[in-house]
PDB file of C-alpha atoms and ligand atoms in Angstrom:
ATOM      1  CA  MET A   1      25.459  32.678  68.474  1.00 98.00           C
ATOM      2  CA  LYS A   2      28.124  35.360  68.845  1.00 98.00           C
ATOM      3  CA  ILE A   3      29.843  35.700  72.196  1.00 98.00           C
ATOM      4  CA  LEU A   4      30.718  39.353  72.696  1.00 98.00           C
ATOM      5  CA  ARG A   5      32.919  40.544  75.526  1.00 98.00           C
ATOM      6  CA  THR A   6      33.550  44.206  74.797  1.00 98.00           C
ATOM      7  CA  LYS A   7      31.395  47.297  74.314  1.00 98.00           C
ATOM      8  CA  ASN A   8      32.977  47.844  70.912  1.00 98.00           C
ATOM      9  CA  ALA A   9      32.172  44.322  69.765  1.00 98.00           C
ATOM     10  CA  VAL A  10      28.524  44.832  70.796  1.00 98.00           C
ATOM     11  CA  LYS A  11      28.367  48.236  69.139  1.00 97.00           C
ATOM     12  CA  SER A  12      29.648  46.984  65.792  1.00 97.00           C
ATOM     13  CA  PHE A  13      27.423  43.879  65.957  1.00 98.00           C
ATOM     14  CA  CYS A  14      24.371  46.064  66.592  1.00 97.00           C
ATOM     15  CA  LEU A  15      25.350  48.682  64.017  1.00 97.00           C
ATOM     16  CA  ASN A  16      25.405  45.964  61.403  1.00 97.00           C
ATOM     17  CA  LEU A  17      21.869  44.881  62.386  1.00 98.00           C
ATOM     18  CA  GLN A  18      20.655  48.489  62.276  1.00 96.00           C
ATOM     19  CA  LEU A  19      22.170  49.033  58.823  1.00 97.00           C
ATOM     20  CA  ASN A  20      20.260  45.966  57.668  1.00 98.00           C
ATOM     21  CA  LYS A  21      17.044  47.317  59.230  1.00 98.00           C
ATOM     22  CA  ILE A  22      16.802  44.413  61.666  1.00 98.00           C
ATOM     23  CA  THR A  23      15.122  45.368  64.929  1.00 98.00           C
ATOM     24  CA  ILE A  24      17.019  44.541  68.121  1.00 98.00           C
ATOM     25  CA  GLY A  25      15.474  42.954  71.203  1.00 98.00           C
ATOM     26  CA  PHE A  26      17.543  43.099  74.389  1.00 99.00           C
ATOM     27  CA  VAL A  27      17.236  40.935  77.498  1.00 99.00           C
ATOM     28  CA  PRO A  28      19.554  41.952  80.351  1.00 98.00           C
ATOM     29  CA  THR A  29      20.204  39.204  82.923  1.00 98.00           C
ATOM     30  CA  MET A  30      22.559  38.278  85.734  1.00 98.00           C
ATOM     31  CA  GLY A  31      22.866  34.689  84.462  1.00 98.00           C
ATOM     32  CA  ALA A  32      22.014  31.391  86.202  1.00 97.00           C
ATOM     33  CA  LEU A  33      19.307  31.309  83.583  1.00 98.00           C
ATOM     34  CA  HIS A  34      15.950  29.613  84.142  1.00 98.00           C
ATOM     35  CA  GLN A  35      12.614  29.409  82.365  1.00 98.00           C
ATOM     36  CA  GLY A  36      11.699  32.944  83.532  1.00 98.00           C
ATOM     37  CA  HIS A  37      14.643  34.324  81.544  1.00 98.00           C
ATOM     38  CA  LEU A  38      13.771  32.049  78.620  1.00 98.00           C
ATOM     39  CA  ASP A  39      10.205  33.414  78.527  1.00 98.00           C
ATOM     40  CA  LEU A  40      11.636  36.929  78.223  1.00 98.00           C
ATOM     41  CA  ILE A  41      13.869  35.769  75.399  1.00 98.00           C
ATOM     42  CA  LYS A  42      10.992  34.016  73.664  1.00 98.00           C
ATOM     43  CA  LYS A  43       8.899  37.188  73.881  1.00 98.00           C
ATOM     44  CA  ALA A  44      11.853  39.143  72.500  1.00 98.00           C
ATOM     45  CA  LYS A  45      12.229  36.687  69.618  1.00 98.00           C
ATOM     46  CA  ASP A  46       8.518  36.990  68.793  1.00 98.00           C
ATOM     47  CA  ASN A  47       8.683  40.781  68.787  1.00 98.00           C
ATOM     48  CA  THR A  48      12.038  41.712  67.245  1.00 98.00           C
ATOM     49  CA  GLY A  49      14.294  40.564  64.425  1.00 98.00           C
ATOM     50  CA  SER A  50      17.368  39.761  66.464  1.00 98.00           C
ATOM     51  CA  VAL A  51      17.848  39.116  70.180  1.00 98.00           C
ATOM     52  CA  ILE A  52      20.836  40.030  72.342  1.00 98.00           C
ATOM     53  CA  VAL A  53      21.135  38.775  75.914  1.00 99.00           C
ATOM     54  CA  SER A  54      23.575  40.161  78.454  1.00 98.00           C
ATOM     55  CA  ILE A  55      24.933  38.218  81.402  1.00 98.00           C
ATOM     56  CA  PHE A  56      26.486  40.480  84.012  1.00 98.00           C
ATOM     57  CA  VAL A  57      26.230  40.216  87.778  1.00 98.00           C
ATOM     58  CA  ASN A  58      26.149  43.926  88.464  1.00 98.00           C
ATOM     59  CA  PRO A  59      28.057  44.698  91.678  1.00 97.00           C
ATOM     60  CA  THR A  60      26.602  48.197  92.103  1.00 96.00           C
ATOM     61  CA  GLN A  61      23.065  46.912  92.681  1.00 96.00           C
ATOM     62  CA  PHE A  62      24.040  44.648  95.586  1.00 96.00           C
ATOM     63  CA  ASN A  63      23.847  46.253  98.980  1.00 92.00           C
ATOM     64  CA  ASN A  64      24.890  42.988 100.610  1.00 92.00           C
ATOM     65  CA  ILE A  65      28.373  41.638  99.827  1.00 94.00           C
ATOM     66  CA  GLU A  66      27.462  38.060 100.776  1.00 93.00           C
ATOM     67  CA  ASP A  67      24.482  38.125  98.386  1.00 93.00           C
ATOM     68  CA  PHE A  68      26.826  39.310  95.618  1.00 96.00           C
ATOM     69  CA  GLU A  69      29.513  36.752  96.342  1.00 95.00           C
ATOM     70  CA  GLN A  70      27.033  33.884  96.682  1.00 94.00           C
ATOM     71  CA  TYR A  71      25.045  34.839  93.565  1.00 96.00           C
ATOM     72  CA  PRO A  72      24.690  31.602  91.528  1.00 95.00           C
ATOM     73  CA  LYS A  73      26.767  31.278  88.373  1.00 96.00           C
ATOM     74  CA  SER A  74      26.342  28.691  85.618  1.00 97.00           C
ATOM     75  CA  LEU A  75      27.853  30.225  82.499  1.00 98.00           C
ATOM     76  CA  HIS A  76      28.424  26.954  80.660  1.00 98.00           C
ATOM     77  CA  ASN A  77      24.801  25.906  81.102  1.00 98.00           C
ATOM     78  CA  ASP A  78      23.574  29.451  80.306  1.00 98.00           C
ATOM     79  CA  LEU A  79      25.408  29.480  76.987  1.00 98.00           C
ATOM     80  CA  GLU A  80      23.945  26.093  76.083  1.00 98.00           C
ATOM     81  CA  LEU A  81      20.395  27.329  76.867  1.00 98.00           C
ATOM     82  CA  LEU A  82      20.935  30.490  74.822  1.00 98.00           C
ATOM     83  CA  GLU A  83      22.371  28.534  71.901  1.00 98.00           C
ATOM     84  CA  ASN A  84      19.378  26.180  71.954  1.00 98.00           C
ATOM     85  CA  ILE A  85      16.752  28.903  72.142  1.00 98.00           C
ATOM     86  CA  GLY A  86      18.524  30.753  69.333  1.00 96.00           C
ATOM     87  CA  VAL A  87      19.688  34.214  70.293  1.00 98.00           C
ATOM     88  CA  ALA A  88      21.866  36.247  67.920  1.00 98.00           C
ATOM     89  CA  ALA A  89      24.460  37.231  70.512  1.00 98.00           C
ATOM     90  CA  VAL A  90      25.322  37.158  74.174  1.00 98.00           C
ATOM     91  CA  PHE A  91      27.220  39.986  75.847  1.00 98.00           C
ATOM     92  CA  ILE A  92      29.385  38.789  78.739  1.00 98.00           C
ATOM     93  CA  PRO A  93      31.459  41.751  79.900  1.00 98.00           C
ATOM     94  CA  GLU A  94      34.059  41.722  82.637  1.00 98.00           C
ATOM     95  CA  ASN A  95      33.478  44.208  85.435  1.00 98.00           C
ATOM     96  CA  GLN A  96      36.208  46.512  84.080  1.00 98.00           C
ATOM     97  CA  GLU A  97      34.441  46.749  80.729  1.00 98.00           C
ATOM     98  CA  ILE A  98      31.285  48.136  82.347  1.00 98.00           C
ATOM     99  CA  TYR A  99      32.972  50.006  85.185  1.00 98.00           C
ATOM    100  CA  PRO A 100      36.356  51.361  84.040  1.00 98.00           C
ATOM    101  CA  ASP A 101      35.896  53.624  87.053  1.00 97.00           C
ATOM    102  CA  LYS A 102      33.435  53.661  89.928  1.00 95.00           C
ATOM    103  CA  PRO A 103      30.503  55.849  88.819  1.00 97.00           C
ATOM    104  CA  ILE A 104      30.095  59.073  90.750  1.00 97.00           C
ATOM    105  CA  LEU A 105      26.631  59.690  89.323  1.00 97.00           C
ATOM    106  CA  LYS A 106      23.772  58.880  91.710  1.00 97.00           C
ATOM    107  CA  ILE A 107      20.277  58.272  90.435  1.00 98.00           C
ATOM    108  CA  ASP A 108      17.506  59.107  92.862  1.00 97.00           C
ATOM    109  CA  PHE A 109      14.133  57.659  91.910  1.00 98.00           C
ATOM    110  CA  GLY A 110      12.322  59.655  94.597  1.00 96.00           C
ATOM    111  CA  LEU A 111       9.003  58.258  95.789  1.00 95.00           C
ATOM    112  CA  LEU A 112       9.325  55.266  93.463  1.00 97.00           C
ATOM    113  CA  GLU A 113      12.125  53.817  95.533  1.00 96.00           C
ATOM    114  CA  GLN A 114      11.251  54.920  99.026  1.00 93.00           C
ATOM    115  CA  ARG A 115       9.429  51.726  99.857  1.00 94.00           C
ATOM    116  CA  LEU A 116       9.629  47.972  99.218  1.00 98.00           C
ATOM    117  CA  GLU A 117      13.000  46.992  97.660  1.00 98.00           C
ATOM    118  CA  GLY A 118      14.253  50.573  97.668  1.00 97.00           C
ATOM    119  CA  ALA A 119      13.708  50.861 101.410  1.00 97.00           C
ATOM    120  CA  PHE A 120      15.204  47.475 102.305  1.00 97.00           C
ATOM    121  CA  ARG A 121      18.107  47.613  99.830  1.00 97.00           C
ATOM    122  CA  PRO A 122      19.572  51.138 100.006  1.00 96.00           C
ATOM    123  CA  GLY A 123      21.355  52.045  96.782  1.00 96.00           C
ATOM    124  CA  HIS A 124      19.918  49.073  94.897  1.00 97.00           C
ATOM    125  CA  PHE A 125      17.975  51.091  92.328  1.00 98.00           C
ATOM    126  CA  ASN A 126      20.839  53.513  91.843  1.00 98.00           C
ATOM    127  CA  GLY A 127      22.903  50.488  90.749  1.00 98.00           C
ATOM    128  CA  VAL A 128      20.078  49.172  88.577  1.00 98.00           C
ATOM    129  CA  GLY A 129      19.589  52.587  86.970  1.00 98.00           C
ATOM    130  CA  ILE A 130      23.282  52.963  86.214  1.00 98.00           C
ATOM    131  CA  VAL A 131      23.801  49.515  84.734  1.00 98.00           C
ATOM    132  CA  VAL A 132      20.592  49.568  82.682  1.00 98.00           C
ATOM    133  CA  SER A 133      21.534  53.013  81.313  1.00 98.00           C
ATOM    134  CA  LYS A 134      24.982  51.744  80.362  1.00 98.00           C
ATOM    135  CA  LEU A 135      23.607  48.607  78.704  1.00 98.00           C
ATOM    136  CA  LEU A 136      20.935  50.542  76.775  1.00 98.00           C
ATOM    137  CA  ASN A 137      23.615  52.941  75.552  1.00 98.00           C
ATOM    138  CA  ILE A 138      25.848  50.093  74.419  1.00 98.00           C
ATOM    139  CA  VAL A 139      23.183  47.911  72.739  1.00 98.00           C
ATOM    140  CA  LYS A 140      20.728  50.633  71.628  1.00 98.00           C
ATOM    141  CA  PRO A 141      17.890  48.113  71.317  1.00 98.00           C
ATOM    142  CA  ASP A 142      14.481  48.839  69.825  1.00 98.00           C
ATOM    143  CA  LYS A 143      12.831  46.907  72.647  1.00 99.00           C
ATOM    144  CA  ALA A 144      14.091  45.740  76.030  1.00 99.00           C
ATOM    145  CA  PHE A 145      12.377  42.988  78.011  1.00 99.00           C
ATOM    146  CA  PHE A 146      11.939  42.853  81.788  1.00 99.00           C
ATOM    147  CA  GLY A 147      10.104  40.507  84.154  1.00 98.00           C
ATOM    148  CA  GLU A 148       7.072  41.495  86.212  1.00 98.00           C
ATOM    149  CA  LYS A 149       8.697  39.380  88.942  1.00 98.00           C
ATOM    150  CA  ASP A 150      10.723  42.516  89.738  1.00 98.00           C
ATOM    151  CA  LEU A 151       7.763  44.876  89.717  1.00 98.00           C
ATOM    152  CA  GLN A 152       9.424  47.881  91.319  1.00 98.00           C
ATOM    153  CA  GLN A 153      12.393  47.462  88.973  1.00 98.00           C
ATOM    154  CA  VAL A 154       9.978  47.706  86.027  1.00 98.00           C
ATOM    155  CA  ALA A 155       8.529  50.943  87.450  1.00 98.00           C
ATOM    156  CA  VAL A 156      12.008  52.371  87.982  1.00 98.00           C
ATOM    157  CA  ILE A 157      13.230  51.426  84.507  1.00 98.00           C
ATOM    158  CA  LYS A 158      10.145  52.849  82.788  1.00 98.00           C
ATOM    159  CA  ARG A 159      10.772  56.096  84.652  1.00 98.00           C
ATOM    160  CA  LEU A 160      14.482  56.054  83.763  1.00 98.00           C
ATOM    161  CA  VAL A 161      13.608  55.626  80.087  1.00 98.00           C
ATOM    162  CA  MET A 162      11.073  58.438  80.222  1.00 98.00           C
ATOM    163  CA  ASP A 163      13.191  60.892  82.219  1.00 98.00           C
ATOM    164  CA  LEU A 164      16.360  60.351  80.160  1.00 98.00           C
ATOM    165  CA  SER A 165      14.574  59.936  76.784  1.00 98.00           C
ATOM    166  CA  PHE A 166      16.058  56.543  75.990  1.00 98.00           C
ATOM    167  CA  ASP A 167      14.784  55.540  72.567  1.00 98.00           C
ATOM    168  CA  VAL A 168      13.565  52.081  73.572  1.00 98.00           C
ATOM    169  CA  GLU A 169      10.264  50.349  74.235  1.00 98.00           C
ATOM    170  CA  ILE A 170      10.067  48.521  77.564  1.00 98.00           C
ATOM    171  CA  VAL A 171       8.161  45.239  77.333  1.00 99.00           C
ATOM    172  CA  VAL A 172       7.034  43.551  80.564  1.00 98.00           C
ATOM    173  CA  VAL A 173       6.689  39.757  80.767  1.00 98.00           C
ATOM    174  CA  PRO A 174       4.573  37.927  83.412  1.00 98.00           C
ATOM    175  CA  THR A 175       6.232  35.949  86.194  1.00 98.00           C
ATOM    176  CA  VAL A 176       7.046  32.323  85.451  1.00 98.00           C
ATOM    177  CA  ARG A 177       6.453  29.900  88.336  1.00 98.00           C
ATOM    178  CA  ASP A 178       7.230  26.312  89.167  1.00 98.00           C
ATOM    179  CA  LYS A 179       4.202  23.987  89.184  1.00 98.00           C
ATOM    180  CA  ASP A 180       3.732  24.527  92.921  1.00 97.00           C
ATOM    181  CA  GLY A 181       3.718  28.320  92.534  1.00 98.00           C
ATOM    182  CA  LEU A 182       7.266  29.231  93.565  1.00 98.00           C
ATOM    183  CA  ALA A 183       8.415  32.116  91.367  1.00 98.00           C
ATOM    184  CA  LEU A 184      11.496  31.063  89.414  1.00 98.00           C
ATOM    185  CA  SER A 185      14.600  32.886  90.575  1.00 98.00           C
ATOM    186  CA  SER A 186      18.319  32.283  90.218  1.00 96.00           C
ATOM    187  CA  ARG A 187      18.501  32.537  94.011  1.00 96.00           C
ATOM    188  CA  ASN A 188      16.272  29.437  94.360  1.00 97.00           C
ATOM    189  CA  LEU A 189      19.431  27.446  93.539  1.00 96.00           C
ATOM    190  CA  ARG A 190      20.713  28.409  96.991  1.00 96.00           C
ATOM    191  CA  LEU A 191      17.725  26.836  98.791  1.00 98.00           C
ATOM    192  CA  ASN A 192      17.987  23.332 100.245  1.00 98.00           C
ATOM    193  CA  PRO A 193      14.872  21.110  99.891  1.00 98.00           C
ATOM    194  CA  VAL A 194      13.491  22.092 103.324  1.00 98.00           C
ATOM    195  CA  GLU A 195      13.998  25.783 102.592  1.00 98.00           C
ATOM    196  CA  ARG A 196      12.478  25.451  99.142  1.00 98.00           C
ATOM    197  CA  ASN A 197       9.362  24.047 100.770  1.00 98.00           C
ATOM    198  CA  LYS A 198       9.250  26.961 103.219  1.00 98.00           C
ATOM    199  CA  ALA A 199       9.719  29.385 100.322  1.00 98.00           C
ATOM    200  CA  LEU A 200       6.289  28.356  99.044  1.00 98.00           C
ATOM    201  CA  THR A 201       4.865  30.497 101.863  1.00 98.00           C
ATOM    202  CA  LEU A 202       5.449  33.601  99.736  1.00 98.00           C
ATOM    203  CA  PHE A 203       3.161  32.549  96.886  1.00 98.00           C
ATOM    204  CA  ARG A 204       0.707  30.875  99.249  1.00 98.00           C
ATOM    205  CA  MET A 205       0.258  34.136 101.175  1.00 98.00           C
ATOM    206  CA  LEU A 206       0.064  36.259  98.011  1.00 98.00           C
ATOM    207  CA  SER A 207      -2.691  33.989  96.668  1.00 98.00           C
ATOM    208  CA  TYR A 208      -4.490  34.002 100.011  1.00 98.00           C
ATOM    209  CA  ALA A 209      -4.362  37.804 100.258  1.00 98.00           C
ATOM    210  CA  LYS A 210      -5.552  38.276  96.695  1.00 98.00           C
ATOM    211  CA  SER A 211      -8.536  35.991  97.133  1.00 97.00           C
ATOM    212  CA  GLU A 212      -9.453  37.555 100.491  1.00 97.00           C
ATOM    213  CA  LEU A 213      -9.337  41.022  98.923  1.00 97.00           C
ATOM    214  CA  PHE A 214     -11.671  39.843  96.178  1.00 93.00           C
ATOM    215  CA  ASN A 215     -14.026  38.454  98.803  1.00 94.00           C
ATOM    216  CA  GLY A 216     -14.255  41.833 100.505  1.00 95.00           C
ATOM    217  CA  GLY A 217     -11.678  41.180 103.230  1.00 97.00           C
ATOM    218  CA  ALA A 218     -10.141  44.227 104.921  1.00 98.00           C
ATOM    219  CA  TRP A 219      -6.460  44.668 104.080  1.00 98.00           C
ATOM    220  CA  LEU A 220      -5.406  45.168 107.703  1.00 97.00           C
ATOM    221  CA  ASP A 221      -7.073  41.885 108.731  1.00 98.00           C
ATOM    222  CA  ILE A 222      -5.446  40.086 105.820  1.00 98.00           C
ATOM    223  CA  LEU A 223      -2.065  41.542 106.736  1.00 98.00           C
ATOM    224  CA  PHE A 224      -2.481  40.500 110.354  1.00 98.00           C
ATOM    225  CA  HIS A 225      -3.143  36.899 109.296  1.00 98.00           C
ATOM    226  CA  VAL A 226      -0.267  36.883 106.796  1.00 98.00           C
ATOM    227  CA  LYS A 227       2.224  38.167 109.373  1.00 98.00           C
ATOM    228  CA  HIS A 228       1.028  35.565 111.832  1.00 98.00           C
ATOM    229  CA  GLU A 229       1.468  32.774 109.261  1.00 98.00           C
ATOM    230  CA  PHE A 230       5.009  33.926 108.461  1.00 98.00           C
ATOM    231  CA  SER A 231       5.872  34.113 112.154  1.00 98.00           C
ATOM    232  CA  GLN A 232       4.944  30.434 112.544  1.00 97.00           C
ATOM    233  CA  ILE A 233       7.616  29.214 110.143  1.00 98.00           C
ATOM    234  CA  SER A 234      11.128  28.825 111.477  1.00 97.00           C
ATOM    235  CA  ASP A 235      13.983  30.401 109.502  1.00 97.00           C
ATOM    236  CA  VAL A 236      11.600  32.489 107.433  1.00 98.00           C
ATOM    237  CA  ARG A 237      11.738  36.229 108.091  1.00 98.00           C
ATOM    238  CA  LEU A 238       9.222  38.513 106.441  1.00 98.00           C
ATOM    239  CA  GLU A 239      10.581  41.917 105.370  1.00 98.00           C
ATOM    240  CA  TYR A 240       7.464  43.385 103.804  1.00 98.00           C
ATOM    241  CA  PHE A 241       4.050  42.379 102.526  1.00 98.00           C
ATOM    242  CA  GLU A 242       2.313  45.316 100.888  1.00 98.00           C
ATOM    243  CA  LEU A 243      -0.614  46.245  98.719  1.00 98.00           C
ATOM    244  CA  VAL A 244       0.602  48.797  96.169  1.00 98.00           C
ATOM    245  CA  HIS A 245      -0.354  50.747  93.079  1.00 97.00           C
ATOM    246  CA  ALA A 246       1.293  48.559  90.433  1.00 97.00           C
ATOM    247  CA  GLU A 247       2.738  51.506  88.488  1.00 97.00           C
ATOM    248  CA  ASP A 248       3.786  54.156  90.995  1.00 96.00           C
ATOM    249  CA  MET A 249       4.348  51.726  93.900  1.00 97.00           C
ATOM    250  CA  SER A 250       2.348  53.904  96.302  1.00 97.00           C
ATOM    251  CA  LYS A 251       1.037  52.127  99.372  1.00 97.00           C
ATOM    252  CA  GLN A 252      -2.641  51.174  99.315  1.00 97.00           C
ATOM    253  CA  ASP A 253      -4.794  49.912 102.142  1.00 96.00           C
ATOM    254  CA  SER A 254      -7.971  48.780 100.434  1.00 96.00           C
ATOM    255  CA  PHE A 255      -9.282  47.187  97.273  1.00 95.00           C
ATOM    256  CA  ASN A 256     -10.029  49.695  94.534  1.00 93.00           C
ATOM    257  CA  LYS A 257     -11.072  48.387  91.140  1.00 92.00           C
ATOM    258  CA  ASP A 258     -10.101  51.664  89.462  1.00 95.00           C
ATOM    259  CA  ILE A 259      -6.375  51.474  90.106  1.00 96.00           C
ATOM    260  CA  PRO A 260      -3.996  48.650  89.146  1.00 97.00           C
ATOM    261  CA  LEU A 261      -3.089  46.865  92.365  1.00 98.00           C
ATOM    262  CA  SER A 262      -0.368  44.347  93.128  1.00 98.00           C
ATOM    263  CA  ILE A 263       0.682  42.669  96.335  1.00 98.00           C
ATOM    264  CA  CYS A 264       4.449  42.553  96.883  1.00 98.00           C
ATOM    265  CA  VAL A 265       6.427  40.432  99.308  1.00 99.00           C
ATOM    266  CA  ALA A 266      10.047  40.018 100.362  1.00 98.00           C
ATOM    267  CA  ALA A 267      11.274  37.463 102.868  1.00 98.00           C
ATOM    268  CA  TYR A 268      14.432  35.713 103.914  1.00 98.00           C
ATOM    269  CA  VAL A 269      14.280  31.937 103.762  1.00 98.00           C
ATOM    270  CA  GLY A 270      17.378  30.910 105.683  1.00 98.00           C
ATOM    271  CA  LYS A 271      20.074  33.161 104.213  1.00 96.00           C
ATOM    272  CA  VAL A 272      18.355  33.631 100.870  1.00 97.00           C
ATOM    273  CA  ARG A 273      16.302  36.715 100.242  1.00 97.00           C
ATOM    274  CA  LEU A 274      13.340  36.131  97.916  1.00 98.00           C
ATOM    275  CA  ILE A 275      10.833  38.527  96.395  1.00 98.00           C
ATOM    276  CA  ASP A 276       7.544  37.908  94.637  1.00 99.00           C
ATOM    277  CA  ASN A 277       4.354  39.740  93.731  1.00 99.00           C
ATOM    278  CA  ILE A 278       0.912  39.070  92.352  1.00 98.00           C
ATOM    279  CA  PRO A 279      -1.264  41.332  90.222  1.00 98.00           C
ATOM    280  CA  VAL A 280      -4.648  41.766  91.911  1.00 97.00           C
ATOM    281  CA  ASN A 281      -6.893  43.387  89.309  1.00 94.00           C
ATOM    282  CA  HIS A 282      -4.870  43.996  86.150  1.00 93.00           C
TER     283      HIS A 282
HETATM  284  P1  AMP B 301      17.948  38.573  86.835  1.00 68.13           P
HETATM  285  O1  AMP B 301      18.857  37.652  86.084  1.00 68.13           O
HETATM  286  O2  AMP B 301      17.407  38.004  88.096  1.00 68.13           O
HETATM  287  O3  AMP B 301      18.514  39.966  86.984  1.00 68.13           O
HETATM  288  O4  AMP B 301      16.667  38.745  85.907  1.00 68.13           O
HETATM  289  C1  AMP B 301      16.776  39.151  84.565  1.00 68.13           C
HETATM  290  C2  AMP B 301      15.396  39.439  84.059  1.00 68.13           C
HETATM  291  O5  AMP B 301      14.596  38.266  84.170  1.00 68.13           O
HETATM  292  C3  AMP B 301      14.684  40.532  84.865  1.00 68.13           C
HETATM  293  O6  AMP B 301      13.949  41.359  83.981  1.00 68.13           O
HETATM  294  C4  AMP B 301      13.759  39.733  85.759  1.00 68.13           C
HETATM  295  O7  AMP B 301      12.620  40.451  86.161  1.00 68.13           O
HETATM  296  C5  AMP B 301      13.398  38.574  84.863  1.00 68.13           C
HETATM  297  N1  AMP B 301      12.934  37.427  85.643  1.00 68.13           N
HETATM  298  C6  AMP B 301      13.544  36.872  86.717  1.00 68.13           C
HETATM  299  N2  AMP B 301      12.794  35.865  87.217  1.00 68.13           N
HETATM  300  C7  AMP B 301      11.684  35.787  86.444  1.00 68.13           C
HETATM  301  C8  AMP B 301      10.517  34.965  86.440  1.00 68.13           C
HETATM  302  N3  AMP B 301      10.352  33.999  87.347  1.00 68.13           N
HETATM  303  N4  AMP B 301       9.570  35.191  85.503  1.00 68.13           N
HETATM  304  C9  AMP B 301       9.736  36.178  84.583  1.00 68.13           C
HETATM  305  N5  AMP B 301      10.812  36.980  84.516  1.00 68.13           N
HETATM  306  C10 AMP B 301      11.776  36.802  85.444  1.00 68.13           C
END
């Protein structure tokens, strides 16, 4: 496994693959790798000839300095996992390599980012759009792999690729969960055992809401119950719980078998902000 630290090193590594007609799969991450990341990498390995992973905690997508500073890091362990799973190269740039200067470009994703994460984390998707554009330009992969765990991010990136004509296929991989349902996330490392137990509320409520919807329950009644349940748990603060169109993120208020629906949630558990979602009918 090659460890690449500069844009030029990545470019020449990838050029060599392209000259040899080897397709490139790319998995961007912020490190503190877990099985969710490994599923993306496995999918990439199954679908492309050579896989490149990036590890970069992108400062421009954090709207909260504490979240950025506290973001878990485990580079030694990450490299061991990547070596074992067998990726061709890992790109670990310093901040200066990606941001020689603070970008002045602003990407506005319009309606796609006016709700959910976009509404609660101002500037977040601008940062995501900028870093993903930079990474796609450096690696020039045939396919790039993203997790459904970050559903709105997937919608934003698909739109970015379409609007800017990036020559890449976006492949979406289902959310990987612990046995008890908690969606794997690097931020779970910041939860103590009591908090981790409380964090199960997110998946429990998503599953409840999905099954109620299927049984003909009215969304407003479901939402009322969900908010009540969250309010009963100390140190857990619900930010949003919404039924949305899974592709354009528009708000929905009833079950409709003809459009792809997902339920999305964000909540603080102690000081850790977690997000999750569940596909309803797709
Ligand atoms: P991150 O390191 O959190 O920026 O995530 C890197 C990629 O892994 C993103 O495409 C995420 O959506 C994806 N990912 C994170 N958690 C999971 C999970 N539990 N299951 C599947 N993919 C995930």
